[in-house]
Tab-separated table of C-alpha atoms in Angstrom:
chain	number	residue	atom	x	y	z
A	64	MET	CA	36.389	31.053	26.593
A	65	MET	CA	37.154	27.365	26.521
A	66	GLN	CA	36.185	26.102	29.949
A	67	PHE	CA	33.594	23.441	29.077
A	68	THR	CA	32.108	21.311	31.809
A	69	GLU	CA	28.579	20.348	30.803
A	70	SER	CA	28.118	16.933	29.153
A	71	PHE	CA	25.134	15.095	27.701
A	72	GLN	CA	23.419	12.150	29.297
A	73	PRO	CA	24.391	8.649	28.136
A	74	SER	CA	21.185	8.088	26.079
A	75	LEU	CA	22.920	9.228	22.931
A	76	HIS	CA	20.502	7.864	20.313
A	77	GLN	CA	17.527	9.719	21.767
A	78	GLN	CA	19.457	12.999	21.924
A	79	VAL	CA	21.805	12.907	18.937
A	80	SER	CA	20.068	10.919	16.197
A	81	PRO	CA	17.406	13.552	15.353
A	82	ILE	CA	20.178	15.868	14.190
A	83	PHE	CA	21.289	13.718	11.317
A	84	SER	CA	17.950	13.377	9.546
A	85	SER	CA	17.770	17.172	9.239
A	86	LEU	CA	21.414	17.874	8.405
A	87	MET	CA	21.561	16.780	4.775
A	88	LEU	CA	23.847	19.672	3.881
A	89	ASN	CA	26.264	20.602	1.216
A	90	LYS	CA	29.793	20.751	2.694
A	91	ASN	CA	30.150	24.344	1.491
A	92	ASP	CA	26.990	25.488	3.295
A	93	ASN	CA	28.682	25.906	6.673
A	94	GLN	CA	27.595	29.506	7.252
A	95	ILE	CA	23.896	28.649	6.802
A	96	GLN	CA	24.183	25.591	9.028
A	97	ARG	CA	25.940	27.359	11.872
A	98	ALA	CA	23.098	29.863	12.112
A	99	ARG	CA	20.380	27.230	12.554
A	100	PRO	CA	19.438	25.540	15.841
A	101	TRP	CA	19.963	21.810	16.234
A	102	PRO	CA	16.693	19.849	15.991
A	103	GLY	CA	16.423	17.315	18.763
A	104	PHE	CA	18.956	18.943	21.100
A	105	PRO	CA	18.154	20.293	24.540
A	106	THR	CA	17.662	24.068	24.483
A	107	SER	CA	20.375	24.798	27.053
A	108	LYS	CA	22.110	28.112	26.397
A	109	ASN	CA	25.417	26.377	27.063
A	110	LEU	CA	25.070	24.332	23.884
A	111	GLY	CA	25.093	27.327	21.544
A	112	THR	CA	24.960	26.781	17.780
A	113	ILE	CA	26.539	24.108	15.641
A	114	GLY	CA	29.629	26.263	14.989
A	115	ASP	CA	30.171	26.888	18.697
A	116	ALA	CA	33.270	25.320	20.235
A	117	ASN	CA	31.195	23.920	23.103
A	118	CYS	CA	28.971	22.001	20.665
A	119	MET	CA	31.970	20.773	18.720
A	120	GLU	CA	33.514	19.464	21.918
A	121	GLN	CA	30.272	17.673	22.820
A	122	LEU	CA	30.097	16.042	19.385
A	123	LEU	CA	33.697	14.868	19.744
A	124	VAL	CA	32.861	13.407	23.155
A	125	HIS	CA	29.797	11.583	21.745
A	126	CYS	CA	31.881	10.257	18.870
A	127	ALA	CA	34.586	9.015	21.236
A	128	ASN	CA	31.975	7.262	23.366
A	129	ALA	CA	30.401	5.668	20.279
A	130	ILE	CA	33.776	4.386	19.093
A	131	GLU	CA	34.657	3.061	22.536
A	132	SER	CA	31.295	1.260	22.775
A	133	ASN	CA	31.810	-0.130	19.241
A	134	ASP	CA	28.694	1.552	17.841
A	135	PRO	CA	29.576	2.151	14.159
A	136	THR	CA	26.157	3.569	13.203
A	137	LEU	CA	26.253	6.372	15.736
A	138	ALA	CA	29.974	6.945	15.237
A	139	GLN	CA	29.478	7.261	11.474
A	140	GLN	CA	26.656	9.764	11.919
A	141	ILE	CA	28.719	11.983	14.218
A	142	LEU	CA	31.832	11.717	12.039
A	143	TRP	CA	29.738	12.814	9.070
A	144	VAL	CA	28.506	15.909	10.897
A	145	LEU	CA	31.998	16.752	12.138
A	146	ASN	CA	33.337	16.331	8.618
A	147	ASN	CA	30.824	18.952	7.418
A	148	ILE	CA	31.185	21.539	10.161
A	149	ALA	CA	34.967	21.386	10.775
A	150	PRO	CA	36.847	22.052	7.527
A	151	PRO	CA	40.661	21.976	7.739
A	152	ASP	CA	40.830	25.543	6.403
A	153	GLY	CA	38.132	27.045	8.635
A	154	ASP	CA	38.416	29.277	11.695
A	155	SER	CA	40.548	28.280	14.681
A	156	ASN	CA	37.765	26.294	16.395
A	157	GLN	CA	36.975	24.427	13.176
A	158	ARG	CA	40.642	23.588	12.558
A	159	LEU	CA	41.008	22.437	16.152
A	160	THR	CA	37.943	20.194	15.798
A	161	CYS	CA	39.218	18.887	12.471
A	162	GLY	CA	42.419	17.798	14.217
A	163	PHE	CA	40.375	15.788	16.721
A	164	LEU	CA	38.229	14.401	13.900
A	165	ARG	CA	41.387	13.055	12.234
A	166	ALA	CA	42.487	11.479	15.506
A	167	LEU	CA	39.113	9.813	16.106
A	168	ILE	CA	39.156	8.420	12.559
A	169	VAL	CA	42.543	6.844	13.247
A	170	ARG	CA	41.257	5.404	16.524
A	171	ALA	CA	38.054	4.107	14.902
A	172	ALA	CA	40.088	2.358	12.214
A	173	LYS	CA	41.612	0.154	14.907
A	174	ILE	CA	38.438	-0.934	16.694
A	175	GLY	CA	36.095	-3.777	15.707
A	176	THR	CA	33.215	-2.970	13.358
A	177	CYS	CA	34.105	0.744	13.430
A	178	LYS	CA	36.973	-0.047	11.050
A	179	LEU	CA	34.585	-0.051	8.079
A	180	LEU	CA	33.193	3.433	8.616
A	181	THR	CA	36.483	5.264	8.014
A	182	ALA	CA	37.073	4.014	4.468
A	183	ASN	CA	35.812	7.203	2.788
A	184	LEU	CA	37.185	9.695	5.314
A	185	ASN	CA	40.769	10.601	4.457
A	186	HIS	CA	42.234	13.191	6.804
A	187	SER	CA	45.921	12.351	6.693
A	188	MET	CA	48.467	15.076	7.449
A	189	GLU	CA	52.226	14.608	7.256
A	190	THR	CA	54.701	16.362	9.514
A	191	HIS	CA	57.523	18.339	7.931
A	192	LYS	CA	61.244	17.677	8.316
A	193	PHE	CA	62.904	21.030	8.924
A	194	SER	CA	66.260	22.232	7.751
A	195	ILE	CA	68.184	23.850	10.594
A	196	ILE	CA	67.496	27.314	9.141
A	197	GLU	CA	63.785	26.548	8.805
A	198	LEU	CA	63.606	25.246	12.366
A	199	ALA	CA	65.399	28.285	13.789
A	200	GLY	CA	62.929	30.574	12.020
A	201	PHE	CA	60.002	28.364	13.005
A	202	VAL	CA	60.907	28.508	16.708
A	203	ASP	CA	61.257	32.296	16.553
A	204	LEU	CA	57.687	32.761	15.285
A	205	THR	CA	56.122	32.359	18.729
A	206	PRO	CA	57.184	32.466	22.407
A	207	TRP	CA	55.967	28.870	22.838
A	208	HIS	CA	59.608	27.721	22.896
A	209	ARG	CA	61.413	31.065	23.168
A	210	PHE	CA	59.846	31.655	26.593
A	211	GLY	CA	61.532	28.552	27.990
A	212	PHE	CA	64.800	29.289	26.198
A	213	THR	CA	65.004	32.802	27.620
A	214	ALA	CA	64.054	31.891	31.187
A	215	ALA	CA	66.327	28.834	31.255
A	216	ASN	CA	69.340	30.626	29.767
A	217	GLY	CA	69.093	33.383	32.362
A	218	ALA	CA	69.053	30.878	35.220
A	219	ILE	CA	71.888	28.822	33.696
A	220	LEU	CA	74.174	31.829	33.160
A	221	GLU	CA	73.818	32.863	36.779
A	222	ALA	CA	74.349	29.323	38.081
A	223	VAL	CA	77.594	28.681	36.131
A	224	GLU	CA	79.246	31.993	36.908
A	225	GLY	CA	82.889	31.419	37.893
A	226	TYR	CA	83.165	27.875	36.520
A	227	SER	CA	85.925	27.181	33.997
A	228	ILE	CA	84.086	24.167	32.526
A	229	VAL	CA	80.341	24.031	31.882
A	230	HIS	CA	78.802	20.669	30.981
A	231	ILE	CA	75.295	21.080	29.541
A	232	VAL	CA	73.131	17.986	29.165
A	233	ASP	CA	70.341	18.937	26.776
A	234	PHE	CA	67.083	16.975	26.924
A	235	SER	CA	65.304	19.136	24.386
A	236	LEU	CA	62.473	18.692	21.907
A	237	THR	CA	63.836	21.474	19.687
A	238	HIS	CA	67.206	19.989	18.690
A	239	CYS	CA	69.524	22.422	20.530
A	240	MET	CA	67.837	25.566	19.175
A	241	GLN	CA	68.325	27.077	22.629
A	242	ILE	CA	72.105	26.619	22.610
A	243	PRO	CA	73.316	29.340	20.155
A	244	THR	CA	71.747	32.119	22.246
A	245	LEU	CA	73.317	30.636	25.378
A	246	ILE	CA	76.714	30.472	23.658
A	247	ASP	CA	76.349	34.101	22.563
A	248	ALA	CA	75.685	35.173	26.143
A	249	ILE	CA	78.383	33.046	27.726
A	250	SER	CA	81.008	34.306	25.253
A	251	THR	CA	80.816	37.800	26.768
A	252	ARG	CA	81.496	36.686	30.342
A	253	LEU	CA	83.872	39.112	32.064
A	254	GLU	CA	86.286	36.421	33.228
A	255	GLY	CA	86.321	34.910	29.757
A	256	PRO	CA	84.229	32.067	28.323
A	257	PRO	CA	84.438	28.591	29.849
A	258	LEU	CA	85.002	25.336	27.999
A	259	VAL	CA	81.528	24.135	27.097
A	260	LYS	CA	80.736	20.433	26.940
A	261	LEU	CA	77.402	19.707	25.296
A	262	THR	CA	75.817	16.279	25.677
A	263	VAL	CA	72.648	15.666	23.689
A	264	ALA	CA	70.104	12.932	24.272
A	265	GLY	CA	69.615	11.651	20.728
A	266	ALA	CA	66.074	10.360	21.161
A	267	THR	CA	65.219	7.347	19.022
A	268	GLU	CA	61.537	8.347	18.718
A	269	ASP	CA	60.353	10.538	15.848
A	270	LEU	CA	58.855	13.504	17.677
A	271	PRO	CA	57.904	16.758	15.942
A	272	PRO	CA	59.422	19.145	15.150
A	273	MET	CA	61.674	16.825	13.134
A	274	LEU	CA	65.060	17.745	11.711
A	275	ASP	CA	66.397	16.741	8.304
A	276	LEU	CA	70.016	16.271	9.395
A	277	SER	CA	71.791	13.972	11.827
A	278	TYR	CA	72.869	14.984	15.305
A	279	GLU	CA	76.481	14.540	14.252
A	280	GLU	CA	75.964	17.165	11.528
A	281	LEU	CA	74.090	19.385	13.973
A	282	GLY	CA	76.941	19.042	16.474
A	283	ALA	CA	79.524	20.100	13.881
A	284	LYS	CA	77.491	23.242	13.126
A	285	LEU	CA	77.190	24.083	16.833
A	286	VAL	CA	80.937	23.601	17.406
A	287	ASN	CA	81.690	25.900	14.475
A	288	PHE	CA	79.244	28.486	15.760
A	289	ALA	CA	80.828	28.378	19.235
A	290	ARG	CA	84.288	28.766	17.674
A	291	SER	CA	83.075	31.885	15.850
A	292	ARG	CA	82.245	33.300	19.301
A	293	ASN	CA	85.650	32.278	20.727
A	294	VAL	CA	84.070	29.547	22.822
A	295	MET	CA	85.615	26.079	22.827
A	296	MET	CA	82.938	23.395	22.663
A	297	GLU	CA	82.926	19.615	22.864
A	298	PHE	CA	79.853	17.895	21.479
A	299	ARG	CA	78.601	14.393	22.227
A	300	VAL	CA	75.361	12.661	21.293
A	301	ILE	CA	74.153	9.594	23.193
A	302	PRO	CA	71.437	7.566	21.429
A	303	SER	CA	68.702	7.078	23.978
A	304	SER	CA	64.983	6.611	24.433
A	305	SER	CA	62.366	8.269	26.584
A	306	SER	CA	60.678	4.850	26.851
A	307	ASP	CA	63.242	3.734	29.438
A	308	GLY	CA	63.857	7.118	31.035
A	309	PHE	CA	66.959	7.950	28.957
A	310	SER	CA	68.865	5.314	30.892
A	311	ASN	CA	71.809	5.298	28.431
A	312	VAL	CA	72.416	8.994	29.045
A	313	ILE	CA	72.071	8.604	32.792
A	314	GLU	CA	74.531	5.706	32.908
A	315	GLN	CA	77.203	7.542	30.928
A	316	LEU	CA	76.748	10.674	33.034
A	317	ARG	CA	77.086	8.593	36.191
A	318	VAL	CA	80.389	7.127	35.018
A	319	GLN	CA	81.682	10.510	33.915
A	320	ASN	CA	80.571	12.107	37.174
A	321	LEU	CA	83.013	9.888	39.087
A	322	ILE	CA	85.924	11.866	37.615
A	323	ARG	CA	84.253	15.289	37.583
A	324	PRO	CA	86.382	18.018	39.215
A	325	GLU	CA	84.801	19.113	42.482
A	326	ASN	CA	84.767	22.871	41.919
A	327	GLY	CA	85.923	23.312	38.337
A	328	GLU	CA	82.996	21.905	36.361
A	329	ALA	CA	79.354	22.946	36.448
A	330	LEU	CA	76.791	20.306	35.483
A	331	VAL	CA	73.665	21.762	33.885
A	332	ILE	CA	70.631	19.568	33.183
A	333	ASN	CA	68.390	21.348	30.690
A	334	CYS	CA	64.968	19.729	30.185
A	335	HIS	CA	62.896	21.459	27.529
A	336	MET	CA	59.526	19.827	26.764
A	337	MET	CA	61.052	16.351	26.671
A	338	LEU	CA	60.433	14.763	30.071
A	339	HIS	CA	56.700	14.278	29.483
A	340	TYR	CA	57.629	11.625	26.910
A	341	ILE	CA	58.994	9.496	29.758
A	342	SER	CA	56.339	7.034	30.901
A	343	GLU	CA	54.489	8.292	33.965
A	344	GLU	CA	52.454	5.190	34.799
A	345	THR	CA	54.614	2.086	34.425
A	346	THR	CA	56.272	0.553	37.425
A	347	VAL	CA	59.472	-1.201	36.496
A	348	ARG	CA	62.222	-3.378	37.877
A	349	SER	CA	65.372	-2.249	36.139
A	350	PRO	CA	68.653	-3.201	37.815
A	351	ARG	CA	70.618	-1.547	35.010
A	352	PHE	CA	69.036	1.854	35.690
A	353	PRO	CA	71.568	3.735	37.854
A	354	LEU	CA	69.586	4.575	40.955
A	355	ASP	CA	70.571	4.487	44.595
A	356	GLN	CA	70.321	1.117	46.230
A	357	SER	CA	67.524	1.863	48.680
A	358	SER	CA	65.090	-0.954	49.299
A	359	ASN	CA	62.277	0.420	47.144
A	360	SER	CA	64.293	1.982	44.312
A	361	SER	CA	63.918	-0.990	41.958
A	362	VAL	CA	60.159	-0.457	41.613
A	363	SER	CA	59.157	3.011	40.473
A	364	SER	CA	57.893	5.014	37.522
A	365	PHE	CA	60.494	5.953	34.949
A	366	ARG	CA	59.873	9.644	35.670
A	367	SER	CA	60.656	9.230	39.346
A	368	MET	CA	63.675	7.070	38.535
A	369	PHE	CA	64.999	9.624	36.072
A	370	LEU	CA	64.728	12.527	38.516
A	371	LYS	CA	66.313	10.564	41.364
A	372	ALA	CA	69.152	9.504	39.087
A	373	ILE	CA	69.697	13.131	38.050
A	374	ARG	CA	69.741	14.143	41.722
A	375	ASN	CA	72.445	11.551	42.409
A	376	LEU	CA	74.662	13.343	39.872
A	377	ASP	CA	74.619	16.428	42.144
A	378	PRO	CA	73.987	18.900	39.295
A	379	THR	CA	74.718	22.606	39.618
A	380	ILE	CA	71.257	23.440	38.273
A	381	VAL	CA	68.309	21.643	36.683
A	382	VAL	CA	65.924	23.634	34.479
A	383	LEU	CA	62.559	22.069	33.672
A	384	VAL	CA	60.316	23.686	31.055
A	385	ASP	CA	57.122	22.087	29.764
A	386	GLU	CA	53.541	22.646	28.659
A	387	ASP	CA	51.088	23.181	31.517
A	388	ALA	CA	48.361	20.611	30.818
A	389	ASP	CA	47.339	17.099	31.863
A	390	PHE	CA	47.121	14.374	29.197
A	391	THR	CA	47.775	11.425	31.515
A	392	SER	CA	44.275	10.071	32.119
A	393	ASN	CA	43.587	6.500	31.055
A	394	ASN	CA	40.026	7.581	30.207
A	395	LEU	CA	39.717	8.674	26.563
A	396	VAL	CA	36.977	11.249	27.146
A	397	CYS	CA	38.925	12.870	29.992
A	398	ARG	CA	41.994	13.120	27.756
A	399	LEU	CA	39.905	14.479	24.891
A	400	ARG	CA	38.384	17.212	27.036
A	401	SER	CA	41.738	18.150	28.555
A	402	ALA	CA	43.443	18.274	25.162
A	403	PHE	CA	40.583	20.215	23.538
A	404	ASN	CA	40.669	22.806	26.317
A	405	TYR	CA	44.436	23.261	25.974
A	406	LEU	CA	45.209	22.853	22.285
A	407	TRP	CA	42.770	25.571	21.213
A	408	ILE	CA	45.604	27.914	22.231
A	409	PRO	CA	48.076	27.170	19.399
A	410	TYR	CA	45.229	27.274	16.858
A	411	ASP	CA	44.087	30.616	18.246
A	412	THR	CA	47.582	32.103	18.288
A	413	VAL	CA	48.543	30.977	14.784
A	414	ASP	CA	46.040	33.413	13.270
A	415	THR	CA	48.066	36.292	14.757
A	416	PHE	CA	51.391	35.494	13.099
A	417	LEU	CA	50.965	33.244	10.041
A	418	PRO	CA	48.790	33.948	6.982
A	419	LYS	CA	46.200	31.428	5.870
A	420	GLY	CA	47.620	28.983	3.344
A	421	SER	CA	51.284	29.591	4.195
A	422	LYS	CA	53.693	26.651	4.297
A	423	GLN	CA	54.812	27.531	7.818
A	424	ARG	CA	51.207	27.464	8.994
A	425	GLN	CA	50.724	24.019	7.473
A	426	TRP	CA	53.870	22.779	9.232
A	427	TYR	CA	52.816	24.357	12.530
A	428	GLU	CA	49.336	22.837	12.495
A	429	ALA	CA	50.592	19.446	11.272
A	430	ASP	CA	52.732	19.234	14.416
A	431	ILE	CA	49.697	20.049	16.581
A	432	CYS	CA	47.688	17.385	14.740
A	433	TRP	CA	50.444	14.871	15.464
A	434	LYS	CA	50.082	15.676	19.151
A	435	ILE	CA	46.288	15.382	19.044
A	436	GLU	CA	46.452	12.052	17.219
A	437	ASN	CA	48.941	10.641	19.692
A	438	VAL	CA	46.809	11.681	22.670
A	439	ILE	CA	43.505	10.450	21.219
A	440	ALA	CA	44.215	7.584	18.819
A	441	HIS	CA	46.847	5.590	20.687
A	442	GLU	CA	47.225	3.697	23.943
A	443	GLY	CA	50.018	1.898	25.786
A	444	VAL	CA	53.594	2.467	24.677
A	445	GLN	CA	52.401	4.166	21.462
A	446	ARG	CA	50.832	7.013	23.436
A	447	LEU	CA	53.885	9.193	23.976
A	448	GLU	CA	52.235	12.562	24.693
A	449	ARG	CA	51.677	12.409	28.447
A	450	LEU	CA	51.781	15.989	29.665
A	451	GLU	CA	51.561	16.687	33.377
A	452	PRO	CA	50.698	20.085	34.907
A	453	LYS	CA	53.302	22.198	36.653
A	454	SER	CA	51.995	21.279	40.104
A	455	GLN	CA	52.725	17.607	39.482
A	456	TRP	CA	56.262	18.245	38.228
A	457	VAL	CA	56.954	20.504	41.210
A	458	GLN	CA	55.946	17.691	43.529
A	459	ARG	CA	58.082	15.195	41.616
A	460	MET	CA	61.128	17.459	41.888
A	461	ARG	CA	60.606	17.925	45.618
A	462	ASN	CA	60.198	14.178	46.079
A	463	ALA	CA	63.529	13.718	44.277
A	464	ASN	CA	65.191	16.011	46.853
A	465	PHE	CA	65.454	19.228	44.871
A	466	ARG	CA	64.529	22.713	45.993
A	467	SER	CA	63.382	25.556	43.777
A	468	SER	CA	65.990	28.216	42.996
A	469	GLY	CA	63.654	30.506	41.074
A	470	PHE	CA	64.469	33.219	38.545
A	471	SER	CA	66.136	36.542	39.202
A	472	GLU	CA	64.566	39.873	38.293
A	473	ASP	CA	67.098	40.213	35.471
A	474	SER	CA	65.975	36.881	34.003
A	475	VAL	CA	62.313	37.831	34.277
A	476	SER	CA	63.015	41.174	32.598
A	477	GLU	CA	64.649	39.338	29.699
A	478	VAL	CA	61.527	37.195	29.315
A	479	LYS	CA	59.286	40.268	29.362
A	480	SER	CA	61.403	41.951	26.688
A	481	MET	CA	61.161	38.854	24.511
A	482	LEU	CA	57.368	38.765	24.879
A	483	ASP	CA	57.163	42.387	23.727
A	484	GLU	CA	58.258	41.142	20.291
A	485	HIS	CA	55.106	39.030	19.939
A	486	ALA	CA	51.330	39.499	19.808
A	487	ALA	CA	49.559	41.336	22.627
A	488	GLY	CA	47.759	38.204	23.864
A	489	TRP	CA	50.920	36.701	25.338
A	490	GLY	CA	51.657	37.344	29.008
A	491	LEU	CA	53.905	36.377	31.894
A	492	LYS	CA	52.909	35.560	35.436
A	493	ARG	CA	54.896	34.652	38.529
A	494	ASP	CA	53.792	31.518	40.356
A	495	GLU	CA	55.748	31.313	43.608
A	496	GLU	CA	59.356	31.045	42.356
A	497	ASP	CA	58.403	29.869	38.867
A	498	VAL	CA	57.334	31.720	35.731
A	499	VAL	CA	54.416	30.840	33.452
A	500	LEU	CA	53.699	31.878	29.864
A	501	THR	CA	50.036	32.728	29.280
A	502	TRP	CA	47.799	33.356	26.246
A	503	LYS	CA	44.749	35.537	26.959
A	504	GLY	CA	45.129	34.647	30.633
A	505	HIS	CA	45.362	30.854	30.139
A	506	ASN	CA	48.478	28.957	31.258
A	507	VAL	CA	50.546	27.683	28.342
A	508	VAL	CA	54.144	26.827	29.323
A	509	PHE	CA	55.906	26.861	32.704
A	510	ALA	CA	59.584	27.263	33.540
A	511	THR	CA	61.144	26.060	36.795
A	512	ALA	CA	64.741	26.009	38.085
A	513	TRP	CA	66.072	23.620	40.726
A	514	VAL	CA	69.163	22.846	42.801
A	515	PRO	CA	69.883	19.808	44.981
A	516	LEU	CA	68.931	20.019	48.641
C-alpha cells in the first residue's frame, strides 16, 4: 500500500509549476479536486490523483527540496497546495500529510528567505500531559506498547525465576506503565514474591507521551500498588539524559553492582522504545562514561558505549523493544520518505479504535505529529527521533557480546491472546528468535531478549 519508490526529476519548475495556475480552489472543494487530473504532470499511473498518498508523498518531497535549496517561491506554491488537499480532519492519508506539512513549515521558518512564507500558515499542535489514569487507558487502546509489555514481561518472569531479589532498571518511554502487570504476575510466584527494586531513568528531555506528575509521585503509587499485591518494592529515580547515553544511571549501577550478591539478585535491563533517543552518530571521548579500558573504548557512539557498559554489569536479561523503522539518515528527503512510509500505520490504525473528534484521538495524533516534526524539522542535537531497524539493533547487541535468548511458546501465546483483544489488522510474526508486531503485514514494533555471552 505504502511502498513508494518513484521520484520526479530535479527540474521542478517545469514539472510542478503548471499545477498551481490551475488549482485556484476553495479549501472545502477537496472532493472535486481529488477527482481531477493534475495539469502539467507526467501521465504515469504511479502518480494517481491529487488525493493519492503517492502524490502527497511526492509533493512533500518537492517541498522539502525547495526548502533545502532556499527557493521560497516554489516552496510557497507547494505548501499552498498541501494546505488545501491535506486537512487536519481528513482521511488517514490527509492527516498523515498534514503532519508532514506542519513539520515542513517549522523547518522552512528556520531557513533564509523561506522564513517569510510561513507567516500565514499556522499548524501548531500541542502535546497533552496525561494523568496516570489517562496514560494507562491510552496505552491500552492499541498493542503499539502492549505488545512490547507482554513479550518483555514473559521473558523477564522466566529469567528471574528462583531469585529472591529482582532489580529492574526501566528505560521506558511510557513511564513504568509496564510495571503493574509485571508486579501482578510476579506476586503469584509459587515460591513467593521476591523483593523488587525498581530503578527508573528519569529522562530530562520532554518526550511524548508526557506525564503530569513527578517520578517521585509515580514511584509512591507503584510502591503502594506493589504492597497491595504483597510485593515489597524499593523505588529509585536517577535523573539522566539520553544525550549522553544515560551515563548517570550507568555509573550508579556500576557502583551498586560491585556489592551485588552473586546468586541472590537478578538484574533486569528493560529498554522500551527509549534507546533510539541515544545519539547514534556522534563519536565521543568521555572518560567519565564507565566502559572497559580497552584501547579504543574512549571513542565510540553513545549507543555502542551504552550497550557495552550494560554488558559489563553482567545482567540476568536485557529486553529491547522498539519501533522497526530507520530515521537515521542525514539526508532530509531520505528521512521524509522513510517516516512517511512508516508513520502511515498509526494514522491508519487510529480509525479502528477512536472516533473522529475525540480527545483521545487528538492526543494520539498530536504525539505522532511531535515525532514527525522532530524527524523533519530539526537537525543536530535537537533531532532526537533516530529510530533504527531491528537488524541494526541485533547487530549492535551482538557486537556488545550478547546472545539472543528468544521467547518461549508460553510468552508468544500471551502476546497472541493480547492481540485478539484488538482490531483484526494486527498480527504477530516470528523472526528467528525475536517477535514482531505487524499491521496489515507491515512491521511495526519488534521485541528482542538477550543474555550475556
